[in-house]
Amino acid sequence: MKNRFVLSLCFLWLAGLLQAVPYKGQHAPVELLADVSEIVPGETFHLGLRYELEPHWHVYWKNPGASGLAPEVEWTLPEGFEAGSMAFPAPERFELGGLVSYAHEGSPLFIVPVQAPFDLPAGETVTIQASAFWLICKDVCIADEAVLELTLPVGDGMLPDENAALFAAAQDAQPLADFGLETTVQPGEDGRVEMTIRGLDSVADSDDVYFYADSECLIDPNAGQILRTAPLRLQLSPDKAYPGELPATIPGVLQVGDAYFVVGSGAAPQPEA
């Protein structure tokens, strides 16, 4: 009986470790989550920055568009841990003060893969800290920041966490990769460029297709995008901040109705300072 009581206390203690304290941010509680209940030495797990946005408030995509700032995170990890790049959900378009921005409403979860070292001793605990900064907007914009902390035990099996469903939903909300779409960019008319799209069936009208460039200062987010057919292509306006001709391939996300696809490859050149 005593052993059962001790085991129960240990279970409750470990369960408490998994609950990071949310930050009660302005118009959005923010918390740091993990998709596992324990860390396995040498394995990859995922952390996530999750916002619970009040209605009509939004935070920004990695390319915020004409205004805004994407969430920024500085990780404090134990020795040997390595964090990857943040994965963003598919963006939406918002207009504020005549400027078109790319952002997220609702409960977006920004996912980061983390590689654990092989020499972690089983039974110990690991504390991870995220210093986050973001801009949240509605009809006004507010800068906010928080230091979030999460402690996880080290074990020999990656037990499913109660947050696993949230991470699965967040992965479903990301643009589809490796779908076979190909895009190329070449000079067009009236100062525009044309992005030819291969691997996509014809669509009804220009409202069904929109291109979000991964990087800022490449495509003007305030300019309309015109759909042309035979072959299927989008007429885009280069951003005035980009010098010279745009590259033949621009990494980004292509929206087709309710579907989003990763297109392009490699790193896009950045404008000169």
PDB file of C-alpha atoms in Angstrom, residues 80-270:
ATOM      1  CA  GLY A  80      23.957  18.956 -26.427  1.00  0.00           C
ATOM      2  CA  PHE A  81      20.401  19.890 -27.420  1.00  0.00           C
ATOM      3  CA  GLU A  82      19.842  21.409 -30.865  1.00  0.00           C
ATOM      4  CA  ALA A  83      16.718  23.311 -31.961  1.00  0.00           C
ATOM      5  CA  GLY A  84      15.677  23.472 -35.613  1.00  0.00           C
ATOM      6  CA  SER A  85      13.738  26.103 -37.540  1.00  0.00           C
ATOM      7  CA  MET A  86      10.246  27.150 -36.553  1.00  0.00           C
ATOM      8  CA  ALA A  87       7.429  25.771 -38.725  1.00  0.00           C
ATOM      9  CA  PHE A  88       4.492  28.115 -39.335  1.00  0.00           C
ATOM     10  CA  PRO A  89       0.862  27.279 -40.110  1.00  0.00           C
ATOM     11  CA  ALA A  90      -0.465  28.319 -43.518  1.00  0.00           C
ATOM     12  CA  PRO A  91      -1.010  32.102 -43.530  1.00  0.00           C
ATOM     13  CA  GLU A  92      -4.106  34.222 -44.034  1.00  0.00           C
ATOM     14  CA  ARG A  93      -4.356  37.716 -45.540  1.00  0.00           C
ATOM     15  CA  PHE A  94      -5.407  40.693 -43.403  1.00  0.00           C
ATOM     16  CA  GLU A  95      -5.803  44.334 -44.361  1.00  0.00           C
ATOM     17  CA  LEU A  96      -5.094  47.003 -41.764  1.00  0.00           C
ATOM     18  CA  GLY A  97      -4.831  50.674 -42.668  1.00  0.00           C
ATOM     19  CA  GLY A  98      -4.625  49.858 -46.374  1.00  0.00           C
ATOM     20  CA  LEU A  99      -1.695  47.468 -45.864  1.00  0.00           C
ATOM     21  CA  VAL A 100      -1.974  43.729 -46.586  1.00  0.00           C
ATOM     22  CA  SER A 101      -0.327  41.480 -44.010  1.00  0.00           C
ATOM     23  CA  TYR A 102       0.086  37.716 -43.632  1.00  0.00           C
ATOM     24  CA  ALA A 103      -0.929  36.407 -40.238  1.00  0.00           C
ATOM     25  CA  HIS A 104      -2.820  33.893 -38.059  1.00  0.00           C
ATOM     26  CA  GLU A 105      -5.978  34.053 -35.970  1.00  0.00           C
ATOM     27  CA  GLY A 106      -7.435  31.544 -33.515  1.00  0.00           C
ATOM     28  CA  SER A 107      -5.016  29.183 -31.756  1.00  0.00           C
ATOM     29  CA  PRO A 108      -1.875  28.902 -33.887  1.00  0.00           C
ATOM     30  CA  LEU A 109       0.875  26.550 -32.739  1.00  0.00           C
ATOM     31  CA  PHE A 110       4.397  27.259 -34.014  1.00  0.00           C
ATOM     32  CA  ILE A 111       6.429  24.037 -33.966  1.00  0.00           C
ATOM     33  CA  VAL A 112      10.191  23.606 -33.507  1.00  0.00           C
ATOM     34  CA  PRO A 113      12.010  20.237 -33.728  1.00  0.00           C
ATOM     35  CA  VAL A 114      14.602  19.571 -31.021  1.00  0.00           C
ATOM     36  CA  GLN A 115      17.316  16.921 -31.159  1.00  0.00           C
ATOM     37  CA  ALA A 116      18.281  15.449 -27.788  1.00  0.00           C
ATOM     38  CA  PRO A 117      21.870  14.279 -27.141  1.00  0.00           C
ATOM     39  CA  PHE A 118      22.619  10.568 -26.810  1.00  0.00           C
ATOM     40  CA  ASP A 119      24.274  10.775 -23.388  1.00  0.00           C
ATOM     41  CA  LEU A 120      21.294  11.930 -21.326  1.00  0.00           C
ATOM     42  CA  PRO A 121      21.027   9.977 -18.064  1.00  0.00           C
ATOM     43  CA  ALA A 122      17.640   8.316 -17.632  1.00  0.00           C
ATOM     44  CA  GLY A 123      15.655   9.533 -14.641  1.00  0.00           C
ATOM     45  CA  GLU A 124      16.932  13.106 -14.740  1.00  0.00           C
ATOM     46  CA  THR A 125      14.874  16.133 -15.728  1.00  0.00           C
ATOM     47  CA  VAL A 126      15.576  18.685 -18.434  1.00  0.00           C
ATOM     48  CA  THR A 127      14.507  22.331 -18.318  1.00  0.00           C
ATOM     49  CA  ILE A 128      14.033  24.278 -21.551  1.00  0.00           C
ATOM     50  CA  GLN A 129      13.509  28.015 -21.721  1.00  0.00           C
ATOM     51  CA  ALA A 130      12.089  30.105 -24.568  1.00  0.00           C
ATOM     52  CA  SER A 131      12.415  33.886 -24.638  1.00  0.00           C
ATOM     53  CA  ALA A 132       9.664  34.938 -27.039  1.00  0.00           C
ATOM     54  CA  PHE A 133       8.810  38.295 -28.597  1.00  0.00           C
ATOM     55  CA  TRP A 134       5.831  38.984 -30.863  1.00  0.00           C
ATOM     56  CA  LEU A 135       3.512  41.608 -32.267  1.00  0.00           C
ATOM     57  CA  ILE A 136      -0.240  41.132 -31.839  1.00  0.00           C
ATOM     58  CA  CYS A 137      -2.656  43.257 -33.847  1.00  0.00           C
ATOM     59  CA  LYS A 138      -6.320  44.028 -34.410  1.00  0.00           C
ATOM     60  CA  ASP A 139      -7.115  47.668 -35.241  1.00  0.00           C
ATOM     61  CA  VAL A 140      -4.004  48.540 -33.211  1.00  0.00           C
ATOM     62  CA  CYS A 141      -0.746  46.632 -32.672  1.00  0.00           C
ATOM     63  CA  ILE A 142       0.856  45.720 -29.354  1.00  0.00           C
ATOM     64  CA  ALA A 143       4.351  44.345 -28.790  1.00  0.00           C
ATOM     65  CA  ASP A 144       4.575  41.648 -26.122  1.00  0.00           C
ATOM     66  CA  GLU A 145       7.186  39.257 -24.769  1.00  0.00           C
ATOM     67  CA  ALA A 146       7.579  36.439 -22.287  1.00  0.00           C
ATOM     68  CA  VAL A 147      10.085  33.969 -20.894  1.00  0.00           C
ATOM     69  CA  LEU A 148       8.462  30.521 -20.967  1.00  0.00           C
ATOM     70  CA  GLU A 149       9.858  27.423 -19.281  1.00  0.00           C
ATOM     71  CA  LEU A 150       9.156  23.706 -19.590  1.00  0.00           C
ATOM     72  CA  THR A 151      10.637  20.787 -17.634  1.00  0.00           C
ATOM     73  CA  LEU A 152      10.540  17.215 -18.942  1.00  0.00           C
ATOM     74  CA  PRO A 153      11.877  13.942 -17.533  1.00  0.00           C
ATOM     75  CA  VAL A 154      14.369  11.759 -19.413  1.00  0.00           C
ATOM     76  CA  GLY A 155      13.088   8.241 -20.074  1.00  0.00           C
ATOM     77  CA  ASP A 156      13.369   5.239 -22.374  1.00  0.00           C
ATOM     78  CA  GLY A 157      10.042   5.564 -24.153  1.00  0.00           C
ATOM     79  CA  MET A 158       8.375   8.536 -25.847  1.00  0.00           C
ATOM     80  CA  LEU A 159       5.022   8.416 -24.088  1.00  0.00           C
ATOM     81  CA  PRO A 160       2.230  10.229 -25.948  1.00  0.00           C
ATOM     82  CA  ASP A 161       1.520  13.553 -24.286  1.00  0.00           C
ATOM     83  CA  GLU A 162      -1.909  15.106 -23.887  1.00  0.00           C
ATOM     84  CA  ASN A 163      -0.653  17.793 -26.268  1.00  0.00           C
ATOM     85  CA  ALA A 164       0.002  15.288 -29.084  1.00  0.00           C
ATOM     86  CA  ALA A 165      -3.386  16.040 -30.662  1.00  0.00           C
ATOM     87  CA  LEU A 166      -2.582  19.761 -30.705  1.00  0.00           C
ATOM     88  CA  PHE A 167       0.693  19.072 -32.523  1.00  0.00           C
ATOM     89  CA  ALA A 168      -1.040  16.758 -35.004  1.00  0.00           C
ATOM     90  CA  ALA A 169      -3.600  19.475 -35.767  1.00  0.00           C
ATOM     91  CA  ALA A 170      -0.823  22.059 -36.125  1.00  0.00           C
ATOM     92  CA  GLN A 171       1.030  19.850 -38.602  1.00  0.00           C
ATOM     93  CA  ASP A 172      -2.193  19.450 -40.597  1.00  0.00           C
ATOM     94  CA  ALA A 173      -2.477  23.264 -40.659  1.00  0.00           C
ATOM     95  CA  GLN A 174       0.938  23.612 -42.306  1.00  0.00           C
ATOM     96  CA  PRO A 175       1.238  23.887 -46.112  1.00  0.00           C
ATOM     97  CA  LEU A 176       1.599  20.592 -47.967  1.00  0.00           C
ATOM     98  CA  ALA A 177       5.161  19.802 -49.008  1.00  0.00           C
ATOM     99  CA  ASP A 178       6.359  17.436 -51.764  1.00  0.00           C
ATOM    100  CA  PHE A 179       3.077  17.733 -53.641  1.00  0.00           C
ATOM    101  CA  GLY A 180       4.769  17.946 -57.047  1.00  0.00           C
ATOM    102  CA  LEU A 181       3.964  21.576 -57.862  1.00  0.00           C
ATOM    103  CA  GLU A 182       6.672  23.471 -59.745  1.00  0.00           C
ATOM    104  CA  THR A 183       6.908  27.233 -60.200  1.00  0.00           C
ATOM    105  CA  THR A 184       9.241  29.412 -62.268  1.00  0.00           C
ATOM    106  CA  VAL A 185       9.420  33.203 -62.459  1.00  0.00           C
ATOM    107  CA  GLN A 186      10.219  35.291 -65.514  1.00  0.00           C
ATOM    108  CA  PRO A 187       9.744  38.945 -66.532  1.00  0.00           C
ATOM    109  CA  GLY A 188       6.190  39.894 -67.489  1.00  0.00           C
ATOM    110  CA  GLU A 189       4.369  43.008 -68.664  1.00  0.00           C
ATOM    111  CA  ASP A 190       4.037  46.444 -67.034  1.00  0.00           C
ATOM    112  CA  GLY A 191       6.845  45.840 -64.559  1.00  0.00           C
ATOM    113  CA  ARG A 192       5.306  42.627 -63.272  1.00  0.00           C
ATOM    114  CA  VAL A 193       6.744  39.130 -63.238  1.00  0.00           C
ATOM    115  CA  GLU A 194       4.946  35.939 -64.221  1.00  0.00           C
ATOM    116  CA  MET A 195       5.037  32.836 -62.066  1.00  0.00           C
ATOM    117  CA  THR A 196       4.245  29.770 -64.167  1.00  0.00           C
ATOM    118  CA  ILE A 197       2.595  26.968 -62.173  1.00  0.00           C
ATOM    119  CA  ARG A 198       2.986  23.322 -63.240  1.00  0.00           C
ATOM    120  CA  GLY A 199       1.237  20.344 -61.684  1.00  0.00           C
ATOM    121  CA  LEU A 200      -1.978  22.175 -60.832  1.00  0.00           C
ATOM    122  CA  ASP A 201      -5.351  21.755 -62.529  1.00  0.00           C
ATOM    123  CA  SER A 202      -7.048  24.886 -63.852  1.00  0.00           C
ATOM    124  CA  VAL A 203      -8.979  27.017 -61.343  1.00  0.00           C
ATOM    125  CA  ALA A 204     -12.105  29.097 -61.695  1.00  0.00           C
ATOM    126  CA  ASP A 205     -10.885  32.614 -60.845  1.00  0.00           C
ATOM    127  CA  SER A 206      -8.056  34.633 -59.332  1.00  0.00           C
ATOM    128  CA  ASP A 207      -9.601  34.530 -55.844  1.00  0.00           C
ATOM    129  CA  ASP A 208      -8.727  30.823 -55.706  1.00  0.00           C
ATOM    130  CA  VAL A 209      -4.967  31.281 -56.196  1.00  0.00           C
ATOM    131  CA  TYR A 210      -2.510  33.408 -54.213  1.00  0.00           C
ATOM    132  CA  PHE A 211       1.262  33.264 -53.685  1.00  0.00           C
ATOM    133  CA  TYR A 212       2.919  34.048 -50.340  1.00  0.00           C
ATOM    134  CA  ALA A 213       6.688  34.519 -50.646  1.00  0.00           C
ATOM    135  CA  ASP A 214       8.665  33.058 -47.751  1.00  0.00           C
ATOM    136  CA  SER A 215      10.886  36.146 -47.537  1.00  0.00           C
ATOM    137  CA  GLU A 216      10.034  39.810 -47.221  1.00  0.00           C
ATOM    138  CA  CYS A 217      10.885  42.430 -49.855  1.00  0.00           C
ATOM    139  CA  LEU A 218      10.470  40.104 -52.844  1.00  0.00           C
ATOM    140  CA  ILE A 219       6.796  40.317 -53.856  1.00  0.00           C
ATOM    141  CA  ASP A 220       4.675  43.400 -53.092  1.00  0.00           C
ATOM    142  CA  PRO A 221       1.888  42.192 -50.751  1.00  0.00           C
ATOM    143  CA  ASN A 222      -0.236  45.283 -51.436  1.00  0.00           C
ATOM    144  CA  ALA A 223      -0.407  44.656 -55.196  1.00  0.00           C
ATOM    145  CA  GLY A 224      -3.067  42.409 -56.687  1.00  0.00           C
ATOM    146  CA  GLN A 225      -2.133  39.020 -58.137  1.00  0.00           C
ATOM    147  CA  ILE A 226      -3.653  38.265 -61.550  1.00  0.00           C
ATOM    148  CA  LEU A 227      -4.344  34.704 -62.687  1.00  0.00           C
ATOM    149  CA  ARG A 228      -3.718  33.766 -66.314  1.00  0.00           C
ATOM    150  CA  THR A 229      -4.295  30.423 -68.041  1.00  0.00           C
ATOM    151  CA  ALA A 230      -2.766  28.317 -70.845  1.00  0.00           C
ATOM    152  CA  PRO A 231      -0.296  27.923 -69.214  1.00  0.00           C
ATOM    153  CA  LEU A 232      -1.475  28.538 -65.680  1.00  0.00           C
ATOM    154  CA  ARG A 233       0.430  31.484 -64.206  1.00  0.00           C
ATOM    155  CA  LEU A 234       0.212  34.358 -61.744  1.00  0.00           C
ATOM    156  CA  GLN A 235       1.205  37.931 -62.522  1.00  0.00           C
ATOM    157  CA  LEU A 236       3.022  39.347 -59.495  1.00  0.00           C
ATOM    158  CA  SER A 237       4.470  42.755 -58.659  1.00  0.00           C
ATOM    159  CA  PRO A 238       8.059  42.828 -57.363  1.00  0.00           C
ATOM    160  CA  ASP A 239       8.606  44.687 -54.125  1.00  0.00           C
ATOM    161  CA  LYS A 240      10.208  48.085 -54.632  1.00  0.00           C
ATOM    162  CA  ALA A 241      12.802  47.206 -51.963  1.00  0.00           C
ATOM    163  CA  TYR A 242      14.267  44.395 -54.095  1.00  0.00           C
ATOM    164  CA  PRO A 243      17.065  45.557 -56.423  1.00  0.00           C
ATOM    165  CA  GLY A 244      17.432  44.110 -59.927  1.00  0.00           C
ATOM    166  CA  GLU A 245      15.620  41.082 -61.301  1.00  0.00           C
ATOM    167  CA  LEU A 246      13.902  38.512 -59.121  1.00  0.00           C
ATOM    168  CA  PRO A 247      15.348  34.961 -59.038  1.00  0.00           C
ATOM    169  CA  ALA A 248      13.809  32.333 -61.324  1.00  0.00           C
ATOM    170  CA  THR A 249      12.590  30.368 -58.298  1.00  0.00           C
ATOM    171  CA  ILE A 250      11.030  31.983 -55.217  1.00  0.00           C
ATOM    172  CA  PRO A 251      10.323  29.783 -52.182  1.00  0.00           C
ATOM    173  CA  GLY A 252       6.884  30.285 -50.703  1.00  0.00           C
ATOM    174  CA  VAL A 253       3.359  28.987 -50.254  1.00  0.00           C
ATOM    175  CA  LEU A 254       0.761  28.736 -53.009  1.00  0.00           C
ATOM    176  CA  GLN A 255      -2.851  28.961 -51.870  1.00  0.00           C
ATOM    177  CA  VAL A 256      -5.449  27.253 -54.070  1.00  0.00           C
ATOM    178  CA  GLY A 257      -8.848  27.669 -52.484  1.00  0.00           C
ATOM    179  CA  ASP A 258      -8.618  26.082 -49.031  1.00  0.00           C
ATOM    180  CA  ALA A 259      -5.426  24.161 -49.872  1.00  0.00           C
ATOM    181  CA  TYR A 260      -1.878  25.414 -49.320  1.00  0.00           C
ATOM    182  CA  PHE A 261       1.248  24.038 -51.014  1.00  0.00           C
ATOM    183  CA  VAL A 262       4.963  24.583 -50.449  1.00  0.00           C
ATOM    184  CA  VAL A 263       6.584  25.694 -53.716  1.00  0.00           C
ATOM    185  CA  GLY A 264      10.108  26.719 -54.734  1.00  0.00           C
ATOM    186  CA  SER A 265      13.346  25.506 -53.239  1.00  0.00           C
ATOM    187  CA  GLY A 266      16.575  26.892 -51.873  1.00  0.00           C
ATOM    188  CA  ALA A 267      17.082  30.219 -50.150  1.00  0.00           C
ATOM    189  CA  ALA A 268      15.795  33.369 -51.810  1.00  0.00           C
ATOM    190  CA  PRO A 269      18.285  36.214 -52.230  1.00  0.00           C
ATOM    191  CA  GLN A 270      17.795  39.061 -49.786  1.00  0.00           C
TER     192      GLN A 270
END
